[in-house]
Amino acid sequence: MKKILVTGGTGYIGSHTVVELIGAGYEPVIIDNLSNSKEDVVDKIQAITGVRPAFYKVDILDKEGMDKVFSAHDIFAVIHFAGLKAVGESVKLPLKYYDNNITGTLRLLEVMRAHNVKNILFSSSATVYGTPKTVPIREDFPTGACTNPYGKTKYFIEEILKDLYVSDNTFNICLLRYFNPVGAHESGLIGENPNGIPNNLMPYITQVAIGIRPFLNVFGGDYPTPDGTGVRDYIHVVDLARGHLLALKKIEESANGVYVYNLGTGTGYSVLDMVKAFSEVLGRQLPYKIVERRAGDIAECYADPSKAEKELGFKAQYDLKRMCEDSWRFQQKLK
Ligand code: NAD
Ligand code: WQD
């Protein structure tokens, strides 16, 4: 059984990917410092899959801690999710973001190299495209003009990984640019449960639905989009997790290189489309108010997913209704 080290494996996307890895016959080994997740996620993964993955509370800034994990396990590949991801916080605390995300990745890569582990999938983001000139967004669009430190960490890490490959072509690297992950595992046991006021749309919607918040603030009603609200490419987190299995297969089967894929659905939905779809699942209208635009937001962002489809065989399966149903089930179980 191939062992896959999953950094950030108790987090939102990581935990769903661990479930899929187990289902596909891999042996995931999780490291996470639990800065944005809880250890009981390991119990939930066990409840879903019947398998308890190895878990180490280790920080990616801690080289010695990681070294021990790599010594204890014969790791085939790393899926690197660990990172801080709050856009607004990154503007206020850029050094924290650069240290955690970039220094942490450097430490991880050093330990990987020392243990001769050369396969890595990296959690990048559509944010590396900044404000795209046109949509849908293709992988060959320019990157780097990011509007916040969080986004820049993703861009810089992509560049670091490309340079690493130039210096050592025994590395095999896959940069996965996620669009907007939403939804939860169908069991309702794992999902996204942010601390404090959610930054992202779907957790905010589910908190309004459960009564934690009175209404949704729709950020801007005057964008040049069909209904004036922002358009994004929402992808079910289980589809996203499955994309990692296909990327892993690609790494296993292809020549060494740096591969780059968008993971999205190719369909853009507006904030009001999301409100409508969620209201249908809820069985009543979700209360909302249209307010000012949020600083740094763009009008439209959705993927051209054809490269991932052609080269990985990746195609998202779950529709918007399913994304809303699964997000809602998870929120209700949290009560
Ligand atoms: P998450 O916060 O739920 O998961 C990240 C995990 O990493 C958390 O469990 C956290 O405790 C852990 N972590 C953070 N810093 C660490 C460190 N120094 N050492 C060890 N563990 C650490 O976030 P997520 O939504 O699952 O995102 C996973 C990855 O995907 C992140 O790199 C994120 O930037 C990226 N991404 C997320 C989105 C999104 O919208 N959710 C979109 C694009 C890219
Ligand atoms: C989606 C739409 C908002 C909240 C962010 C990061 C990006 C990536 C994914 C990690 C927008 C609107 C939102 C609310 C609203 N993360 N909205 N009311 O901004 O596309 O992307 O998460 O890499 O880097 O920037 O996602 O969920 O915050 O917003 O109207 O309370 O919902 O304006 O149009 P976004 P989001």
Coordinates of C-alpha atoms and ligand atoms in Angstrom, one line a residue, residues 7-14 31-38 58-61 80-85 100-101 104 122-126 150 154 176-181 192 200, ligand 1:
T7 CA -0.1 17.9 5.4
G8 CA -3.1 19.8 6.7
G9 CA -5.0 16.5 6.5
T10 CA -7.4 17.3 9.3
G11 CA -8.5 20.5 7.5
Y12 CA -11.5 20.9 5.2
I13 CA -10.2 19.7 1.8
G14 CA -7.5 17.5 3.4
I31 CA 0.4 15.9 9.8
D32 CA -1.4 19.0 11.0
N33 CA -0.6 21.5 13.7
L34 CA -4.4 21.8 14.4
S35 CA -4.3 25.6 14.0
N36 CA -7.5 25.5 12.0
S37 CA -8.9 22.0 12.6
K38 CA -9.5 19.5 15.4
V58 CA 3.4 18.4 13.7
D59 CA 3.9 21.8 12.3
I60 CA 5.4 22.2 8.8
L61 CA 7.8 24.7 10.3
H80 CA 0.5 19.6 0.7
F81 CA -2.6 21.3 2.0
A82 CA -1.2 22.8 5.2
G83 CA -1.4 26.6 5.1
L84 CA -3.2 29.6 6.4
K85 CA -6.0 30.8 4.0
N100 CA 3.7 29.8 7.7
N101 CA 3.0 29.1 4.1
G104 CA 6.7 26.0 6.1
F122 CA 0.4 21.3 -4.0
S123 CA -2.8 23.1 -3.1
S124 CA -2.7 26.2 -5.2
S125 CA -5.6 28.5 -5.9
A126 CA -7.4 30.3 -8.7
Y150 CA -2.3 35.0 0.9
K154 CA 0.4 30.5 -3.4
L176 CA -3.6 22.1 -8.4
R177 CA -5.4 25.4 -8.7
Y178 CA -8.7 25.1 -6.8
F179 CA -11.7 27.3 -7.6
N180 CA -14.3 27.6 -4.8
P181 CA -14.7 24.4 -2.8
E192 CA -16.1 23.3 6.7
N200 CA -16.5 32.5 2.5
Ligands
NAD1 P1 -8.2 24.4 6.3 O1 -7.7 25.6 7.1 O2 -9.4 23.7 6.6 O3 -7.0 23.3 6.2 C1 -5.6 23.6 6.3 C2 -5.0 22.8 7.4 O4 -3.6 23.1 7.5 C3 -5.7 23.0 8.8 O5 -6.1 21.8 9.4 C4 -4.5 23.7 9.6 O6 -4.6 23.3 11.0 C5 -3.3 23.2 8.9 N1 -2.1 24.0 9.0 C6 -2.0 25.3 8.8 N2 -0.7 25.7 9.0 C7 0.0 24.6 9.4 C8 1.3 24.4 9.8 N3 2.2 25.4 9.8 N4 1.7 23.2 10.1 C9 0.8 22.1 10.0 N5 -0.5 22.3 9.7 C10 -0.9 23.5 9.4 O7 -8.2 24.9 4.7 P2 -8.7 24.1 3.4 O8 -9.9 24.9 2.9 O9 -8.8 22.7 3.6 O10 -7.5 24.4 2.4 C11 -6.5 23.5 2.2 C12 -5.4 24.1 1.3 O11 -6.1 24.5 0.1 C13 -4.8 25.4 1.8 O12 -3.4 25.4 1.4 C14 -5.6 26.5 1.1 O13 -4.8 27.7 0.9 C15 -5.8 25.8 -0.2 N6 -7.0 26.4 -1.0 C16 -8.2 26.5 -0.3 C17 -9.3 27.0 -0.9 C18 -10.6 27.2 -0.2 O14 -11.4 28.0 -0.7 N7 -10.9 26.4 0.8 C19 -9.2 27.4 -2.3 C20 -8.0 27.3 -2.9 C21 -6.9 26.8 -2.2

